[in-house]
Amino acid sequence: MIELYLENKVGAFMKKRSILLLTIMLGVFLFIGNVKAEEDRTCNAVSLNELRTAAANIKVSYVPGSNVEEYNEGGPIGVDTLPMRHLDVKLYNLTDRLYVRFETSGDKIGSEKNVLTYRNIGPDGAVTIRQQAVTETVTYTFKVFSDAYGCSTKTLRTIRLTLPRFNFYSQLDICQDIPDYYLCQEYTTYKVDGSTFYTKVDDYKAKLLAQEEKKNGVDLDDNTGIISKAVSTVSKNKYIIAGVIVLAGVIATIYIIKRKKSDL
């Protein structure tokens, strides 16, 4: 009986010990799982660095659009009715781990219509935003985010891009022979009133004409300079020149007298 009693006691002890061991192992497993899950929800340094590297590869630029829109078609042509082109803002290297929110010249960032993802990438490999050219410069502010690794609250990168204004004056006939002049370029950051524009363009063309005349050897300023130097030289040597003239007169008189005597 004693042996049976001891055997039962040992069996019960071993059973409790096994249950305790299993409980401990399960607790450790759950603890490790919770820690791992917590890490996955945390924007750790390694994950953040990877995302910032991906964000650094994003490139933003703009190109003039190809279409031309006519304003007031059939009406009188003026500065406000000339053709106006658009600009295409291009955003390259956006991955499925990133998304971008943007604003233009003070619009509030966060609007759903101002969110760009890799699904917006076009056939050329870029996300394209069509910006109708206007008479004022426009600044785009892009902020790069990610939903990965719990980093959605981190701004990975901020990019700013300023678009120039469309220059209506570039379409006027007065600009056709000087398209590289800064006030005649299609897109520019300069803005002037009509009076100033025509004055500056006329002055620029006059300068080009003067340079061309000088190149061809008909520079009036150079001719004036030569005449001025000649007058100055005569003024400085006027007594010598007067003496030479008098001497020449005397010699001529003697020659004439001798000629008349020889004739007699």
Tab-separated table of N, CA and C in Angstrom, residues 53-199:
chain	number	residue	atom	x	y	z
A	53	THR	N	15.770	55.987	-47.878
A	53	THR	CA	16.605	55.743	-49.055
A	53	THR	C	15.737	55.650	-50.307
A	54	ALA	N	14.608	54.953	-50.192
A	54	ALA	CA	13.679	54.846	-51.322
A	54	ALA	C	13.090	56.210	-51.674
A	55	ALA	N	12.777	57.008	-50.652
A	55	ALA	CA	12.217	58.338	-50.889
A	55	ALA	C	13.232	59.265	-51.555
A	56	ALA	N	14.514	59.074	-51.232
A	56	ALA	CA	15.567	59.913	-51.812
A	56	ALA	C	15.715	59.688	-53.309
A	57	ASN	N	15.239	58.542	-53.800
A	57	ASN	CA	15.345	58.238	-55.230
A	57	ASN	C	14.248	58.897	-56.059
A	58	ILE	N	13.253	59.475	-55.416
A	58	ILE	CA	12.165	60.127	-56.147
A	58	ILE	C	12.679	61.406	-56.798
A	59	LYS	N	12.394	61.575	-58.067
A	59	LYS	CA	12.795	62.756	-58.822
A	59	LYS	C	11.550	63.492	-59.323
A	60	VAL	N	11.587	64.814	-59.250
A	60	VAL	CA	10.458	65.627	-59.699
A	60	VAL	C	10.967	66.675	-60.686
A	61	SER	N	10.265	66.825	-61.801
A	61	SER	CA	10.631	67.826	-62.807
A	61	SER	C	9.370	68.238	-63.562
A	62	TYR	N	9.540	69.153	-64.528
A	62	TYR	CA	8.395	69.542	-65.358
A	62	TYR	C	8.842	69.693	-66.804
A	63	VAL	N	7.903	69.487	-67.717
A	63	VAL	CA	8.173	69.645	-69.147
A	63	VAL	C	6.990	70.385	-69.766
A	64	PRO	N	7.239	71.196	-70.798
A	64	PRO	CA	6.124	71.869	-71.488
A	64	PRO	C	5.214	70.848	-72.151
A	65	GLY	N	3.922	71.084	-72.096
A	65	GLY	CA	2.977	70.197	-72.741
A	65	GLY	C	2.994	70.367	-74.251
A	66	SER	N	2.396	69.429	-74.942
A	66	SER	CA	2.446	69.447	-76.406
A	66	SER	C	1.245	70.121	-77.041
A	67	ASN	N	0.157	70.241	-76.307
A	67	ASN	CA	-1.042	70.798	-76.924
A	67	ASN	C	-1.090	72.314	-76.779
A	68	VAL	N	-1.850	72.942	-77.650
A	68	VAL	CA	-2.067	74.391	-77.598
A	68	VAL	C	-3.561	74.638	-77.546
A	69	GLU	N	-3.992	75.419	-76.597
A	69	GLU	CA	-5.408	75.729	-76.471
A	69	GLU	C	-5.659	77.157	-76.918
A	70	GLU	N	-6.635	77.339	-77.789
A	70	GLU	CA	-6.968	78.667	-78.283
A	70	GLU	C	-8.019	79.297	-77.366
A	71	TYR	N	-7.817	80.557	-77.034
A	71	TYR	CA	-8.762	81.277	-76.205
A	71	TYR	C	-9.566	82.240	-77.068
A	72	ASN	N	-10.885	82.293	-76.839
A	72	ASN	CA	-11.763	83.177	-77.619
A	72	ASN	C	-11.570	82.942	-79.107
A	73	GLU	N	-11.653	81.696	-79.507
A	73	GLU	CA	-11.418	81.345	-80.906
A	73	GLU	C	-12.355	82.141	-81.806
A	74	GLY	N	-11.801	82.737	-82.855
A	74	GLY	CA	-12.583	83.530	-83.783
A	74	GLY	C	-12.662	84.989	-83.397
A	75	GLY	N	-12.255	85.328	-82.182
A	75	GLY	CA	-12.289	86.714	-81.730
A	75	GLY	C	-11.002	87.437	-82.046
A	76	PRO	N	-10.898	88.695	-81.655
A	76	PRO	CA	-9.676	89.478	-81.911
A	76	PRO	C	-8.493	88.914	-81.146
A	77	ILE	N	-7.310	88.949	-81.774
A	77	ILE	CA	-6.103	88.433	-81.138
A	77	ILE	C	-5.482	89.523	-80.275
A	78	GLY	N	-5.231	89.195	-79.037
A	78	GLY	CA	-4.590	90.115	-78.117
A	78	GLY	C	-3.812	89.326	-77.089
A	79	VAL	N	-3.212	90.006	-76.120
A	79	VAL	CA	-2.417	89.315	-75.115
A	79	VAL	C	-3.239	88.279	-74.369
A	80	ASP	N	-4.503	88.570	-74.108
A	80	ASP	CA	-5.339	87.658	-73.327
A	80	ASP	C	-6.000	86.574	-74.174
A	81	THR	N	-5.808	86.609	-75.498
A	81	THR	CA	-6.466	85.625	-76.355
A	81	THR	C	-5.471	84.772	-77.116
A	82	LEU	N	-4.175	84.910	-76.795
A	82	LEU	CA	-3.150	84.151	-77.493
A	82	LEU	C	-3.124	82.700	-77.010
A	83	PRO	N	-2.555	81.776	-77.813
A	83	PRO	CA	-2.472	80.375	-77.406
A	83	PRO	C	-1.724	80.227	-76.083
A	84	MET	N	-2.154	79.291	-75.251
A	84	MET	CA	-1.502	79.061	-73.973
A	84	MET	C	-1.227	77.580	-73.804
A	85	ARG	N	-0.011	77.212	-73.486
A	85	ARG	CA	0.357	75.819	-73.312
A	85	ARG	C	0.217	75.414	-71.840
A	86	HIS	N	0.289	74.109	-71.609
A	86	HIS	CA	0.273	73.619	-70.230
A	86	HIS	C	1.633	73.024	-69.892
A	87	LEU	N	1.831	72.755	-68.614
A	87	LEU	CA	3.049	72.107	-68.137
A	87	LEU	C	2.684	70.760	-67.517
A	88	ASP	N	3.536	69.771	-67.725
A	88	ASP	CA	3.353	68.459	-67.104
A	88	ASP	C	4.404	68.270	-66.016
A	89	VAL	N	3.929	68.117	-64.780
A	89	VAL	CA	4.817	67.818	-63.661
A	89	VAL	C	5.030	66.313	-63.629
A	90	LYS	N	6.302	65.881	-63.605
A	90	LYS	CA	6.642	64.459	-63.652
A	90	LYS	C	7.290	64.023	-62.341
A	91	LEU	N	6.777	62.920	-61.779
A	91	LEU	CA	7.320	62.370	-60.544
A	91	LEU	C	7.757	60.932	-60.834
A	92	TYR	N	9.067	60.672	-60.705
A	92	TYR	CA	9.645	59.378	-61.057
A	92	TYR	C	10.044	58.579	-59.803
A	93	ASN	N	10.142	57.255	-59.975
A	93	ASN	CA	10.679	56.321	-58.969
A	93	ASN	C	9.795	56.168	-57.731
A	94	LEU	N	8.503	56.333	-57.894
A	94	LEU	CA	7.576	56.084	-56.785
A	94	LEU	C	7.319	54.583	-56.699
A	95	THR	N	7.546	53.986	-55.538
A	95	THR	CA	7.395	52.539	-55.367
A	95	THR	C	6.101	52.211	-54.631
A	96	ASP	N	5.801	50.887	-54.540
A	96	ASP	CA	4.588	50.452	-53.855
A	96	ASP	C	4.702	50.597	-52.343
A	97	ARG	N	5.875	50.941	-51.847
A	97	ARG	CA	6.068	51.136	-50.406
A	97	ARG	C	5.851	52.600	-49.999
A	98	LEU	N	5.681	53.460	-50.995
A	98	LEU	CA	5.594	54.894	-50.725
A	98	LEU	C	4.328	55.488	-51.336
A	99	TYR	N	3.904	56.609	-50.775
A	99	TYR	CA	2.872	57.421	-51.412
A	99	TYR	C	3.192	58.888	-51.142
A	100	VAL	N	2.590	59.777	-51.923
A	100	VAL	CA	2.935	61.203	-51.867
A	100	VAL	C	1.674	62.036	-51.728
A	101	ARG	N	1.719	63.001	-50.840
A	101	ARG	CA	0.689	64.033	-50.749
A	101	ARG	C	1.301	65.343	-51.229
A	102	PHE	N	0.516	66.161	-51.933
A	102	PHE	CA	1.075	67.411	-52.432
A	102	PHE	C	0.067	68.551	-52.329
A	103	GLU	N	0.621	69.755	-52.358
A	103	GLU	CA	-0.184	70.975	-52.393
A	103	GLU	C	0.407	71.916	-53.427
A	104	THR	N	-0.376	72.876	-53.888
A	104	THR	CA	0.111	73.874	-54.832
A	104	THR	C	-0.106	75.263	-54.255
A	105	SER	N	0.987	75.976	-54.067
A	105	SER	CA	0.959	77.375	-53.626
A	105	SER	C	-0.011	77.632	-52.482
A	106	GLY	N	0.077	76.799	-51.444
A	106	GLY	CA	-0.698	77.081	-50.245
A	106	GLY	C	-1.938	76.247	-50.070
A	107	ASP	N	-2.285	75.383	-51.054
A	107	ASP	CA	-3.409	74.474	-50.841
A	107	ASP	C	-3.089	73.549	-49.669
A	108	LYS	N	-4.109	73.100	-48.974
A	108	LYS	CA	-3.888	72.266	-47.799
A	108	LYS	C	-3.474	70.860	-48.199
A	109	ILE	N	-2.331	70.409	-47.681
A	109	ILE	CA	-1.894	69.035	-47.923
A	109	ILE	C	-2.797	68.080	-47.143
A	110	GLY	N	-3.211	67.011	-47.781
A	110	GLY	CA	-4.034	66.027	-47.093
A	110	GLY	C	-5.313	65.701	-47.823
A	111	SER	N	-5.652	66.511	-48.809
A	111	SER	CA	-6.846	66.215	-49.593
A	111	SER	C	-6.667	64.897	-50.333
A	112	GLU	N	-7.723	64.085	-50.344
A	112	GLU	CA	-7.622	62.767	-50.970
A	112	GLU	C	-7.283	62.869	-52.451
A	113	LYS	N	-7.736	63.927	-53.111
A	113	LYS	CA	-7.452	64.068	-54.543
A	113	LYS	C	-5.989	64.435	-54.795
A	114	ASN	N	-5.284	64.817	-53.739
A	114	ASN	CA	-3.874	65.188	-53.867
A	114	ASN	C	-2.943	64.104	-53.333
A	115	VAL	N	-3.366	62.838	-53.458
A	115	VAL	CA	-2.547	61.708	-53.033
A	115	VAL	C	-2.108	60.927	-54.269
A	116	LEU	N	-0.814	60.646	-54.358
A	116	LEU	CA	-0.257	59.914	-55.489
A	116	LEU	C	0.332	58.601	-54.998
A	117	THR	N	0.049	57.503	-55.708
A	117	THR	CA	0.613	56.199	-55.388
A	117	THR	C	1.205	55.585	-56.656
A	118	TYR	N	1.839	54.437	-56.505
A	118	TYR	CA	2.448	53.765	-57.663
A	118	TYR	C	1.393	53.371	-58.691
A	119	ARG	N	0.120	53.297	-58.288
A	119	ARG	CA	-0.949	52.971	-59.237
A	119	ARG	C	-1.180	54.093	-60.238
A	120	ASN	N	-0.681	55.309	-59.931
A	120	ASN	CA	-0.838	56.443	-60.839
A	120	ASN	C	0.274	56.534	-61.874
A	121	ILE	N	1.219	55.599	-61.831
A	121	ILE	CA	2.344	55.635	-62.769
A	121	ILE	C	1.846	55.361	-64.187
A	122	GLY	N	2.286	56.210	-65.144
A	122	GLY	CA	1.864	56.087	-66.528
A	122	GLY	C	2.827	55.264	-67.365
A	123	PRO	N	2.569	55.175	-68.681
A	123	PRO	CA	3.408	54.385	-69.586
A	123	PRO	C	4.865	54.847	-69.635
A	124	ASP	N	5.106	56.114	-69.340
A	124	ASP	CA	6.479	56.629	-69.380
A	124	ASP	C	7.229	56.388	-68.077
A	125	GLY	N	6.614	55.677	-67.133
A	125	GLY	CA	7.274	55.371	-65.869
A	125	GLY	C	7.187	56.480	-64.844
A	126	ALA	N	6.351	57.483	-65.103
A	126	ALA	CA	6.237	58.619	-64.184
A	126	ALA	C	4.775	58.870	-63.833
A	127	VAL	N	4.565	59.457	-62.672
A	127	VAL	CA	3.253	59.976	-62.317
A	127	VAL	C	3.171	61.390	-62.878
A	128	THR	N	2.142	61.694	-63.638
A	128	THR	CA	2.045	62.992	-64.319
A	128	THR	C	0.903	63.810	-63.751
A	129	ILE	N	1.199	65.074	-63.449
A	129	ILE	CA	0.182	66.023	-63.008
A	129	ILE	C	0.083	67.100	-64.082
A	130	ARG	N	-1.094	67.313	-64.643
A	130	ARG	CA	-1.291	68.315	-65.682
A	130	ARG	C	-1.564	69.679	-65.035
A	131	GLN	N	-0.659	70.622	-65.271
A	131	GLN	CA	-0.807	71.965	-64.722
A	131	GLN	C	-1.044	72.940	-65.868
A	132	GLN	N	-2.260	73.477	-65.931
A	132	GLN	CA	-2.543	74.461	-66.969
A	132	GLN	C	-1.723	75.713	-66.698
A	133	ALA	N	-0.984	76.152	-67.707
A	133	ALA	CA	-0.108	77.310	-67.536
A	133	ALA	C	-0.938	78.549	-67.207
A	134	VAL	N	-0.455	79.326	-66.281
A	134	VAL	CA	-1.165	80.524	-65.845
A	134	VAL	C	-0.198	81.699	-65.867
A	135	THR	N	-0.714	82.863	-65.548
A	135	THR	CA	0.115	84.064	-65.603
A	135	THR	C	0.946	84.260	-64.344
A	136	GLU	N	0.820	83.371	-63.383
A	136	GLU	CA	1.603	83.461	-62.155
A	136	GLU	C	2.409	82.169	-61.970
A	137	THR	N	3.529	82.276	-61.249
A	137	THR	CA	4.304	81.077	-60.932
A	137	THR	C	3.531	80.218	-59.933
A	138	VAL	N	3.738	78.915	-59.994
A	138	VAL	CA	3.056	77.966	-59.107
A	138	VAL	C	4.108	77.097	-58.415
A	139	THR	N	3.999	76.957	-57.106
A	139	THR	CA	4.934	76.124	-56.344
A	139	THR	C	4.235	74.859	-55.858
A	140	TYR	N	4.819	73.706	-56.189
A	140	TYR	CA	4.330	72.416	-55.714
A	140	TYR	C	5.167	71.987	-54.512
A	141	THR	N	4.502	71.504	-53.462
A	141	THR	CA	5.181	70.927	-52.309
A	141	THR	C	4.749	69.465	-52.189
A	142	PHE	N	5.715	68.554	-52.318
A	142	PHE	CA	5.452	67.120	-52.233
A	142	PHE	C	5.989	66.590	-50.902
A	143	LYS	N	5.184	65.798	-50.187
A	143	LYS	CA	5.628	65.138	-48.961
A	143	LYS	C	5.473	63.632	-49.129
A	144	VAL	N	6.560	62.908	-48.863
A	144	VAL	CA	6.600	61.468	-49.102
A	144	VAL	C	6.337	60.720	-47.788
A	145	PHE	N	5.428	59.729	-47.837
A	145	PHE	CA	5.074	58.920	-46.669
A	145	PHE	C	5.114	57.442	-47.033
A	146	SER	N	4.901	56.588	-46.017
A	146	SER	CA	4.794	55.150	-46.234
A	146	SER	C	3.877	54.543	-45.183
A	147	ASP	N	3.144	53.483	-45.586
A	147	ASP	CA	2.315	52.734	-44.640
A	147	ASP	C	3.070	51.562	-44.034
A	148	ALA	N	4.257	51.293	-44.552
A	148	ALA	CA	5.008	50.116	-44.115
A	148	ALA	C	5.639	50.322	-42.741
A	149	TYR	N	5.747	49.218	-41.983
A	149	TYR	CA	6.467	49.182	-40.706
A	149	TYR	C	5.947	50.192	-39.684
A	150	GLY	N	4.697	50.576	-39.795
A	150	GLY	CA	4.143	51.516	-38.839
A	150	GLY	C	4.720	52.903	-38.937
A	151	CYS	N	5.268	53.270	-40.100
A	151	CYS	CA	5.928	54.570	-40.269
A	151	CYS	C	5.025	55.614	-40.914
A	152	SER	N	3.733	55.413	-40.888
A	152	SER	CA	2.813	56.297	-41.608
A	152	SER	C	2.808	57.723	-41.082
A	153	THR	N	3.242	57.907	-39.849
A	153	THR	CA	3.241	59.265	-39.289
A	153	THR	C	4.543	60.016	-39.578
A	154	LYS	N	5.504	59.333	-40.215
A	154	LYS	CA	6.804	59.941	-40.486
A	154	LYS	C	6.814	60.570	-41.887
A	155	THR	N	7.219	61.847	-41.967
A	155	THR	CA	7.446	62.472	-43.264
A	155	THR	C	8.850	62.096	-43.712
A	156	LEU	N	8.937	61.269	-44.747
A	156	LEU	CA	10.229	60.742	-45.178
A	156	LEU	C	11.036	61.760	-45.967
A	157	ARG	N	10.337	62.632	-46.680
A	157	ARG	CA	11.039	63.619	-47.495
A	157	ARG	C	10.058	64.695	-47.940
A	158	THR	N	10.557	65.931	-48.107
A	158	THR	CA	9.762	67.038	-48.640
A	158	THR	C	10.465	67.588	-49.880
A	159	ILE	N	9.725	67.713	-50.967
A	159	ILE	CA	10.283	68.202	-52.232
A	159	ILE	C	9.457	69.397	-52.694
A	160	ARG	N	10.132	70.467	-53.113
A	160	ARG	CA	9.434	71.645	-53.641
A	160	ARG	C	9.860	71.901	-55.078
A	161	LEU	N	8.904	72.243	-55.907
A	161	LEU	CA	9.158	72.513	-57.321
A	161	LEU	C	8.349	73.747	-57.724
A	162	THR	N	9.033	74.777	-58.251
A	162	THR	CA	8.361	75.994	-58.693
A	162	THR	C	8.260	76.005	-60.212
A	163	LEU	N	7.045	76.138	-60.703
A	163	LEU	CA	6.818	76.199	-62.140
A	163	LEU	C	6.820	77.653	-62.598
A	164	PRO	N	7.427	77.943	-63.748
A	164	PRO	CA	7.419	79.322	-64.257
A	164	PRO	C	6.036	79.695	-64.778
A	165	ARG	N	5.833	80.957	-65.058
A	165	ARG	CA	4.572	81.438	-65.624
A	165	ARG	C	4.637	81.402	-67.144
A	166	PHE	N	3.488	81.220	-67.778
A	166	PHE	CA	3.432	81.282	-69.236
A	166	PHE	C	3.493	82.741	-69.659
A	167	ASN	N	4.369	83.029	-70.619
A	167	ASN	CA	4.594	84.401	-71.070
A	167	ASN	C	3.822	84.638	-72.367
A	168	PHE	N	2.687	85.322	-72.268
A	168	PHE	CA	1.874	85.585	-73.448
A	168	PHE	C	2.633	86.416	-74.488
A	169	TYR	N	3.505	87.298	-74.027
A	169	TYR	CA	4.241	88.162	-74.952
A	169	TYR	C	5.115	87.353	-75.915
A	170	SER	N	5.490	86.137	-75.505
A	170	SER	CA	6.362	85.320	-76.360
A	170	SER	C	5.696	84.979	-77.686
A	171	GLN	N	4.373	85.081	-77.750
A	171	GLN	CA	3.644	84.738	-78.968
A	171	GLN	C	3.496	85.917	-79.929
A	172	LEU	N	3.893	87.112	-79.507
A	172	LEU	CA	3.763	88.297	-80.358
A	172	LEU	C	4.827	88.307	-81.448
A	173	ASP	N	4.512	88.977	-82.561
A	173	ASP	CA	5.445	89.052	-83.689
A	173	ASP	C	6.767	89.703	-83.296
A	174	ILE	N	6.735	90.651	-82.373
A	174	ILE	CA	7.943	91.382	-81.986
A	174	ILE	C	8.980	90.461	-81.354
A	175	CYS	N	8.549	89.295	-80.876
A	175	CYS	CA	9.458	88.361	-80.205
A	175	CYS	C	9.969	87.250	-81.117
A	176	GLN	N	9.427	87.152	-82.322
A	176	GLN	CA	9.730	85.992	-83.149
A	176	GLN	C	11.191	85.905	-83.577
A	177	ASP	N	11.867	87.066	-83.721
A	177	ASP	CA	13.271	87.040	-84.147
A	177	ASP	C	14.243	87.059	-82.968
A	178	ILE	N	13.724	87.135	-81.748
A	178	ILE	CA	14.597	87.123	-80.559
A	178	ILE	C	14.005	86.183	-79.500
A	179	PRO	N	13.760	84.913	-79.830
A	179	PRO	CA	13.106	83.999	-78.878
A	179	PRO	C	13.930	83.713	-77.633
A	180	ASP	N	15.260	83.942	-77.681
A	180	ASP	CA	16.108	83.665	-76.518
A	180	ASP	C	16.163	84.832	-75.534
A	181	TYR	N	15.644	85.985	-75.917
A	181	TYR	CA	15.627	87.127	-75.004
A	181	TYR	C	14.737	86.795	-73.804
A	182	TYR	N	15.169	87.157	-72.609
A	182	TYR	CA	14.501	86.664	-71.402
A	182	TYR	C	13.031	87.082	-71.307
A	183	LEU	N	12.642	88.178	-71.935
A	183	LEU	CA	11.242	88.593	-71.905
A	183	LEU	C	10.434	87.999	-73.051
A	184	CYS	N	11.088	87.224	-73.926
A	184	CYS	CA	10.397	86.619	-75.064
A	184	CYS	C	10.353	85.097	-74.969
A	185	GLN	N	10.831	84.531	-73.885
A	185	GLN	CA	10.775	83.082	-73.714
A	185	GLN	C	9.359	82.668	-73.310
A	186	GLU	N	8.961	81.460	-73.723
A	186	GLU	CA	7.586	81.010	-73.463
A	186	GLU	C	7.283	80.900	-71.978
A	187	TYR	N	8.254	80.434	-71.206
A	187	TYR	CA	8.054	80.273	-69.763
A	187	TYR	C	9.125	81.068	-69.027
A	188	THR	N	8.707	81.913	-68.132
A	188	THR	CA	9.648	82.790	-67.446
A	188	THR	C	9.131	83.139	-66.057
A	189	THR	N	10.039	83.534	-65.183
A	189	THR	CA	9.647	83.989	-63.848
A	189	THR	C	9.493	85.507	-63.809
A	190	TYR	N	9.819	86.178	-64.941
A	190	TYR	CA	9.714	87.627	-64.998
A	190	TYR	C	8.297	88.041	-65.393
A	191	LYS	N	7.858	89.150	-64.832
A	191	LYS	CA	6.551	89.689	-65.186
A	191	LYS	C	6.651	91.215	-65.290
A	192	VAL	N	6.305	91.750	-66.460
A	192	VAL	CA	6.378	93.194	-66.675
A	192	VAL	C	5.081	93.663	-67.313
A	193	ASP	N	4.818	94.983	-67.213
A	193	ASP	CA	3.650	95.545	-67.879
A	193	ASP	C	3.971	95.767	-69.354
A	194	GLY	N	2.949	96.016	-70.153
A	194	GLY	CA	3.119	96.146	-71.594
A	194	GLY	C	4.087	97.237	-71.999
A	195	SER	N	3.995	98.395	-71.361
A	195	SER	CA	4.860	99.522	-71.713
A	195	SER	C	6.331	99.185	-71.480
A	196	THR	N	6.617	98.597	-70.335
A	196	THR	CA	7.996	98.214	-70.011
A	196	THR	C	8.500	97.134	-70.962
A	197	PHE	N	7.615	96.200	-71.296
A	197	PHE	CA	7.995	95.123	-72.208
A	197	PHE	C	8.447	95.683	-73.551
A	198	TYR	N	7.632	96.536	-74.172
A	198	TYR	CA	7.976	97.056	-75.495
A	198	TYR	C	9.228	97.925	-75.442
A	199	THR	N	9.393	98.696	-74.361
A	199	THR	CA	10.580	99.540	-74.227
A	199	THR	C	11.845	98.694	-74.155
